[in-house]
mmCIF file of C-alpha atoms in Angstrom:
data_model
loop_
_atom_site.group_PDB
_atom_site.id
_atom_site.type_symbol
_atom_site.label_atom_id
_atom_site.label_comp_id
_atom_site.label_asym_id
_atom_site.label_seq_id
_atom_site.Cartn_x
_atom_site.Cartn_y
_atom_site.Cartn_z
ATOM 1 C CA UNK L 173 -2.332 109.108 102.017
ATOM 2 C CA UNK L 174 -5.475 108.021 104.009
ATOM 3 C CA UNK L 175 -4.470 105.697 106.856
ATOM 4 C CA UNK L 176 -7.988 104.030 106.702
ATOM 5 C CA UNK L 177 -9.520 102.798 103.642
ATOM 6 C CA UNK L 178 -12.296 100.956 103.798
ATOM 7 C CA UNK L 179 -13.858 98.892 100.686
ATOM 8 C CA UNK L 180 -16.542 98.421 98.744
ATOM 9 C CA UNK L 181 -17.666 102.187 98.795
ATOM 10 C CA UNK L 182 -20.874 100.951 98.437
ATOM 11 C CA UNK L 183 -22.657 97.421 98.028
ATOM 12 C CA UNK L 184 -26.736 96.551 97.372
ATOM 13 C CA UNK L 185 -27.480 93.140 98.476
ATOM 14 C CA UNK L 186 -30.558 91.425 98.210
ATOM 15 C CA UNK L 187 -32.256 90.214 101.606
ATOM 16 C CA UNK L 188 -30.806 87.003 102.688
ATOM 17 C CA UNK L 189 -27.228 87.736 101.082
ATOM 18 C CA UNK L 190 -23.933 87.648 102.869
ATOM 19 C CA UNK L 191 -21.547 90.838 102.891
ATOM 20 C CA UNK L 192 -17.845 90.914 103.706
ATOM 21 C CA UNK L 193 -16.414 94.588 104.400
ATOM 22 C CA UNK L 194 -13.272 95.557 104.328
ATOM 23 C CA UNK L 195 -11.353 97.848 106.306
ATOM 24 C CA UNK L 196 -7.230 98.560 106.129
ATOM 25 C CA UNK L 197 -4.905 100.563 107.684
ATOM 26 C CA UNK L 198 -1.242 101.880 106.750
ATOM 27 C CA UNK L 199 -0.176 102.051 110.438
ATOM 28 C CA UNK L 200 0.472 100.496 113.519
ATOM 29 C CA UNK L 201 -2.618 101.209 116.361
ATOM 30 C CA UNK L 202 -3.637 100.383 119.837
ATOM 31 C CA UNK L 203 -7.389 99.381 118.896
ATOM 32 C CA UNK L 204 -9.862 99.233 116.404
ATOM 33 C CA UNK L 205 -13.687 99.828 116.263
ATOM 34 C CA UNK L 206 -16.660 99.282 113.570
ATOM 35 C CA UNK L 207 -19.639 101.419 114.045
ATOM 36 C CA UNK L 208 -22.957 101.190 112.191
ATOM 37 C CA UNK L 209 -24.300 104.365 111.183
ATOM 38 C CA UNK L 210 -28.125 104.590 110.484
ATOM 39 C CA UNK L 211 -29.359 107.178 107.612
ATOM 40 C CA UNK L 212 -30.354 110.224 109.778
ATOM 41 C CA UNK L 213 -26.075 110.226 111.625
ATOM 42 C CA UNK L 214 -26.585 108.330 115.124
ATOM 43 C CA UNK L 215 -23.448 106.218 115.506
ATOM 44 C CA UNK L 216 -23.479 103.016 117.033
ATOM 45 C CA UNK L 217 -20.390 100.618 118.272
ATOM 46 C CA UNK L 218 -20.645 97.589 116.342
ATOM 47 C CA UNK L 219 -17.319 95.921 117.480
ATOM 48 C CA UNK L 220 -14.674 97.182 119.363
ATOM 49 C CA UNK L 221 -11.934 94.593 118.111
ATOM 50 C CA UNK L 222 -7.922 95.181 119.106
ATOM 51 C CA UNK L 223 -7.346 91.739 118.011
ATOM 52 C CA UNK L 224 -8.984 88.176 116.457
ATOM 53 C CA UNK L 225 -12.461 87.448 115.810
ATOM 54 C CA UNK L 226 -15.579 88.337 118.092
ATOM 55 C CA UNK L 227 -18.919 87.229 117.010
ATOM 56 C CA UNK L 228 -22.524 89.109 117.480
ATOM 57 C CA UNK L 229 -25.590 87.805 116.291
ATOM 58 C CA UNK L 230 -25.106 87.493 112.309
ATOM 59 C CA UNK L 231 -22.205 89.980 112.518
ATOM 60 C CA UNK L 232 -18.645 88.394 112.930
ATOM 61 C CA UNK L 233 -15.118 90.755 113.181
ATOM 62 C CA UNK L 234 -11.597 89.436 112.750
ATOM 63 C CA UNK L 235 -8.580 91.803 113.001
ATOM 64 C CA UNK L 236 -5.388 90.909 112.604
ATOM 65 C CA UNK L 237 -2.947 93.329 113.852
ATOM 66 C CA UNK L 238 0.197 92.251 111.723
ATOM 67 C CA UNK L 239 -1.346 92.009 108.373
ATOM 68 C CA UNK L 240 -2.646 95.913 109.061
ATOM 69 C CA UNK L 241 -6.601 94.995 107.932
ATOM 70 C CA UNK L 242 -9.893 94.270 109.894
ATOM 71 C CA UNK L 243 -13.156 92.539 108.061
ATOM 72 C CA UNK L 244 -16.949 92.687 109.011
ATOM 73 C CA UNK L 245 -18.850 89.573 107.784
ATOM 74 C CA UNK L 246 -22.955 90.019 107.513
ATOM 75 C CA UNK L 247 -24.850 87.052 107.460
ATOM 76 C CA UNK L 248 -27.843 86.415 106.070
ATOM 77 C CA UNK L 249 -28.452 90.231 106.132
ATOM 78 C CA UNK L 250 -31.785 92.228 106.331
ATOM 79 C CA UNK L 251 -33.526 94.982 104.586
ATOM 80 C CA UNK L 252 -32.668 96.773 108.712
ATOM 81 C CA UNK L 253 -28.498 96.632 108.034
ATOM 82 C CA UNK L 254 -29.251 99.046 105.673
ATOM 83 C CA UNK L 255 -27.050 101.801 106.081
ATOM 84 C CA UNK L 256 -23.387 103.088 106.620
ATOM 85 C CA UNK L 257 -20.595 101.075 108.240
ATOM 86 C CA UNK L 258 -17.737 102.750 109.385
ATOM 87 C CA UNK L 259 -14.442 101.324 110.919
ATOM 88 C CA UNK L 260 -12.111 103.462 112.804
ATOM 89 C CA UNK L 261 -8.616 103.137 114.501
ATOM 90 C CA UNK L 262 -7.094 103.992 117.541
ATOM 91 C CA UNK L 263 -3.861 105.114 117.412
ATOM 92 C CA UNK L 264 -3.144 106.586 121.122
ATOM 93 C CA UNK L 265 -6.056 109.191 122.268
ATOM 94 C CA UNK L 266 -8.438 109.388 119.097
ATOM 95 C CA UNK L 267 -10.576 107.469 115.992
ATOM 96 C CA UNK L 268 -9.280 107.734 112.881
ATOM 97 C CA UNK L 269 -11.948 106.817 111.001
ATOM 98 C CA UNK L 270 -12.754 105.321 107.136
ATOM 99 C CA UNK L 271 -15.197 106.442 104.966
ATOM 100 C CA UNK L 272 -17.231 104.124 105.173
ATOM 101 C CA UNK L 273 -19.187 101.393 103.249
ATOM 102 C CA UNK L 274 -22.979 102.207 102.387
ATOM 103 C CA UNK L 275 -25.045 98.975 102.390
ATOM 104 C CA UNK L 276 -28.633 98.838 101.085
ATOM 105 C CA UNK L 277 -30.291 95.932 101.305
ATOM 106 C CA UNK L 278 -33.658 95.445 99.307
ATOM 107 C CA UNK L 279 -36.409 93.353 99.810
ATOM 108 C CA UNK V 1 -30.812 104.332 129.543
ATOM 109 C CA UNK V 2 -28.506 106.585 127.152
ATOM 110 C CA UNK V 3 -24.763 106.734 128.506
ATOM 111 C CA UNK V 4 -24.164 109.530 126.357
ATOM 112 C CA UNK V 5 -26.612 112.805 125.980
ATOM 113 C CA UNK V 6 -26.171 116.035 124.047
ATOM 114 C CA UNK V 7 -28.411 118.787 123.633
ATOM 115 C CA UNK V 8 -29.396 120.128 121.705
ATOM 116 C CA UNK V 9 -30.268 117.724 119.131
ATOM 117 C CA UNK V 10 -30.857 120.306 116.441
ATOM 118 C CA UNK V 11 -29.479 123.831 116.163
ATOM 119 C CA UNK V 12 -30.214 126.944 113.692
ATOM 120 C CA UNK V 13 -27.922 130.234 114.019
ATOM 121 C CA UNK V 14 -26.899 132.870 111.813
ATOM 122 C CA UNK V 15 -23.562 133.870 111.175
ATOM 123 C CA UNK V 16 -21.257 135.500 113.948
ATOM 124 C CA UNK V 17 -23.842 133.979 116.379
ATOM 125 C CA UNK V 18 -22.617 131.982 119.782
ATOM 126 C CA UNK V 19 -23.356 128.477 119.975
ATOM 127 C CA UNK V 20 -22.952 126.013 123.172
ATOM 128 C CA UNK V 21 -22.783 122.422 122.408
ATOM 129 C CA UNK V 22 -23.598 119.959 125.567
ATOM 130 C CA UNK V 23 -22.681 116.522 126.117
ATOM 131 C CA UNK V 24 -23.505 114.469 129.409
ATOM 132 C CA UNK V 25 -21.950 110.835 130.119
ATOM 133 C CA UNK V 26 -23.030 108.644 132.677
ATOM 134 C CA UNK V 27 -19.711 106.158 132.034
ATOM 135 C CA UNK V 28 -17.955 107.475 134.646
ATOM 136 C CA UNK V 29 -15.490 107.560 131.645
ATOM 137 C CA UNK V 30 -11.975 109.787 132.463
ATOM 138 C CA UNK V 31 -11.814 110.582 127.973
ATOM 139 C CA UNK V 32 -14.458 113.090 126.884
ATOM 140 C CA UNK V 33 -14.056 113.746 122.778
ATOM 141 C CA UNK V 34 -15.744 115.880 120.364
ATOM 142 C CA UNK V 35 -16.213 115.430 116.872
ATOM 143 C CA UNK V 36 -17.449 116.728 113.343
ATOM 144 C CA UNK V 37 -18.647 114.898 110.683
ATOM 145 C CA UNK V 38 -19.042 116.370 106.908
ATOM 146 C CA UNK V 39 -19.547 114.776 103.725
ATOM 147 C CA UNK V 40 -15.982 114.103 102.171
ATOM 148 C CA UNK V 41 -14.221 114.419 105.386
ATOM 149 C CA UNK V 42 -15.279 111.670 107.114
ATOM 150 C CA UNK V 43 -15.157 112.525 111.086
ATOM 151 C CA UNK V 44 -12.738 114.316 112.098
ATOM 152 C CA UNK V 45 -11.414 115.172 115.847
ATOM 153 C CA UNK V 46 -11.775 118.960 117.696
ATOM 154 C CA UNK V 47 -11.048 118.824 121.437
ATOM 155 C CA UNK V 48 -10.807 115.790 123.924
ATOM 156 C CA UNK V 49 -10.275 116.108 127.890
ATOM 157 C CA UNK V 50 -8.813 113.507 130.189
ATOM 158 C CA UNK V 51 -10.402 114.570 133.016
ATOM 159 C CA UNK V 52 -12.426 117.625 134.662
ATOM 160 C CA UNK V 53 -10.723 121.247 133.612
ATOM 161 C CA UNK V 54 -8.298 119.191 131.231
ATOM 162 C CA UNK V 55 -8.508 120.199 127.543
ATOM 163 C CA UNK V 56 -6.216 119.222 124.689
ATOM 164 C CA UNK V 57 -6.297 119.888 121.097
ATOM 165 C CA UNK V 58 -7.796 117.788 117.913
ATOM 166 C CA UNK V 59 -7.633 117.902 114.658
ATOM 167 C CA UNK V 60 -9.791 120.633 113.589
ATOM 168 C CA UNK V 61 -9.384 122.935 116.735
ATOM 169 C CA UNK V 62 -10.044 126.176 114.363
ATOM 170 C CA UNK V 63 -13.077 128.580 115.762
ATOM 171 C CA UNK V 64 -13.785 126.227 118.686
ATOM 172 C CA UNK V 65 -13.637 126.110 122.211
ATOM 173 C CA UNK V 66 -14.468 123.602 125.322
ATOM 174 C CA UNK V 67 -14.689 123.127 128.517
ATOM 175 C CA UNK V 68 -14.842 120.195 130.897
ATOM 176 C CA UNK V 69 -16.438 120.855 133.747
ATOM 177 C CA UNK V 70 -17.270 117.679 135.780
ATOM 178 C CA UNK V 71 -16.164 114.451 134.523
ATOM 179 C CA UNK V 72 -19.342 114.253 133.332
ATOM 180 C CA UNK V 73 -20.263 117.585 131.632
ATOM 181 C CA UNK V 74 -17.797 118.582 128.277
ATOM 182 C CA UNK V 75 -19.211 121.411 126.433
ATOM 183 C CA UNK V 76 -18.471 122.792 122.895
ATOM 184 C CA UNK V 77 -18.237 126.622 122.098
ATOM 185 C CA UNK V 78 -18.938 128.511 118.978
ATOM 186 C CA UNK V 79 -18.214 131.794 120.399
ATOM 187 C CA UNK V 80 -18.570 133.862 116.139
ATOM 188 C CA UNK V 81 -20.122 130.409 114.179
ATOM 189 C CA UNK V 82 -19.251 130.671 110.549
ATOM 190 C CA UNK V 83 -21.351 128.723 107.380
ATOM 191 C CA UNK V 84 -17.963 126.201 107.261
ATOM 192 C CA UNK V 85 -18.921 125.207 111.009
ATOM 193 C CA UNK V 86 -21.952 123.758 109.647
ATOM 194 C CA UNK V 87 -21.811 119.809 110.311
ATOM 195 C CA UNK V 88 -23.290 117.049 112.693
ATOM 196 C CA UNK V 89 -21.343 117.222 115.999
ATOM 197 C CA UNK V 90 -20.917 113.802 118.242
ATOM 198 C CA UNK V 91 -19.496 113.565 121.942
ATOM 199 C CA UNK V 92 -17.819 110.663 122.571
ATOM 200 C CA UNK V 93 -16.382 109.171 126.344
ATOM 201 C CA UNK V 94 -13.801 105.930 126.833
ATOM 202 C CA UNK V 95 -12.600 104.451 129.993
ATOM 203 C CA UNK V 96 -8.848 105.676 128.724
ATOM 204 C CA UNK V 97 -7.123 106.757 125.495
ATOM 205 C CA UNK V 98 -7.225 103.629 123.600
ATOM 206 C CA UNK V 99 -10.352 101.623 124.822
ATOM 207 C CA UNK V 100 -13.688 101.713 123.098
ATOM 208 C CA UNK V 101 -15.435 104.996 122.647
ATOM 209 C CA UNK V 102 -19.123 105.506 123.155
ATOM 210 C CA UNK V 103 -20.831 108.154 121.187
ATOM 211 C CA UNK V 104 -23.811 110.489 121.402
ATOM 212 C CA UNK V 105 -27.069 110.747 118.952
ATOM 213 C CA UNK V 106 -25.276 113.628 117.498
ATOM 214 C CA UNK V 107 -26.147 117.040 117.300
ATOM 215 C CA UNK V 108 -26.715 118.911 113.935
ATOM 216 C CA UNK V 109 -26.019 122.361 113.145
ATOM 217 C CA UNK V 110 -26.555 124.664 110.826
ATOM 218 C CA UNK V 111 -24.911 128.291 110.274
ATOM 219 C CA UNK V 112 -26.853 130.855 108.048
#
């Protein structure tokens, strides 16, 4: 089975709503990253999280290691999150990554 | 400034054509990686290198070559693309094999 799954599959939000994404994982792992992915493919590290909660602007990350899952919280979001988030885990020398979460966002 | 570069950013060949795939970090990162992302696969891994003239085998090795030149040159080879080698391609570098990885724009390619 998939070692990453990531939920919703998709979510629309309107501007100003929160968003909690979900990302789990069937086995152990060294590290964990979430990337934002912008319509058009460039990839960009959102959090690179082992462990616990790290904070970035309106964006907020809490792993925890034991209970095999990893969240991304967006606050008050914006018609710019728009797009595809992606979490991946690190298991030794390479991501092994979700499918990711598309997130619209309208106005 | 970009940490990671790859060139070209878009790529058109025909089938049984040779491709060469660049990627530049300016990390001074030891992990090189390259990667292929399709619809329904998700990304997936093809080569990574641990250092200059190391290579080791991904995922999806199949039809592909590398090479590591300097620690900060790795280079993708199509030497006879196919159509199933179409995809988006990213180069990624870490510090080591389990610290954060920093990708590329991305380089798409298609095979006619």
């Amino acid at each position: 089975g998939q070692q990453v799954q990531q939920s919703p599959t998709s979510l629309v939000l309107q501007e100003g709503e929160n968003a909690e994404l979900q990302c789990n994982f069937s086995t152990s792992l060294n590290s964990m990253q979430w990337f934002y992915q912008r319509p058009g493919g460039s990839l960009v590290s959102v959090f690179y999280n082992p462990s616990g909660t790290k904070q970035s602007g309106r964006l907020t990350s809490t792993t925890v290691i034991k209970e095999r899952r990893s969240s991304l919280h967006i606050s008050s979001s914006q018609i710019t999150d728009s797009g595809t988030y992606l979490c991946a885990i690190n298991m030794g020398y390479k991501l092994t990554f979700g499918t990711g979460t598309s997130l619209l966002v309208d106005p | 400034e970009a940490a990671v570069t790859q060139s070209p950013r878009n790529k058109v060949t025909v089938t049984g054509g040779n491709v060469t795939l660049s990627c530049r970090q300016t990390n001074s990162h030891n992990y090189m990686y390259w990667y292929r992302q399709d619809t329904g696969h998700g990304l997936r891994l093809i080569h990574y290198s641990y250092g200059a003239g190391n290579l080791q085998i991904g995922d999806v090795p199949d039809g592909y070559k590398a090479t590591r030149t300097t620690q900060e040159d790795f280079f993708l080879l199509l030497e006879l693309a196919s159509p199933s080698q179409t995809s988006l391609y990213f180069c990624a570098s870490s510090d080591n094999n389990y610290a954060e990885q920093f990708f590329g724009p991305g380089t798409r390619l298609t095979v006619l």
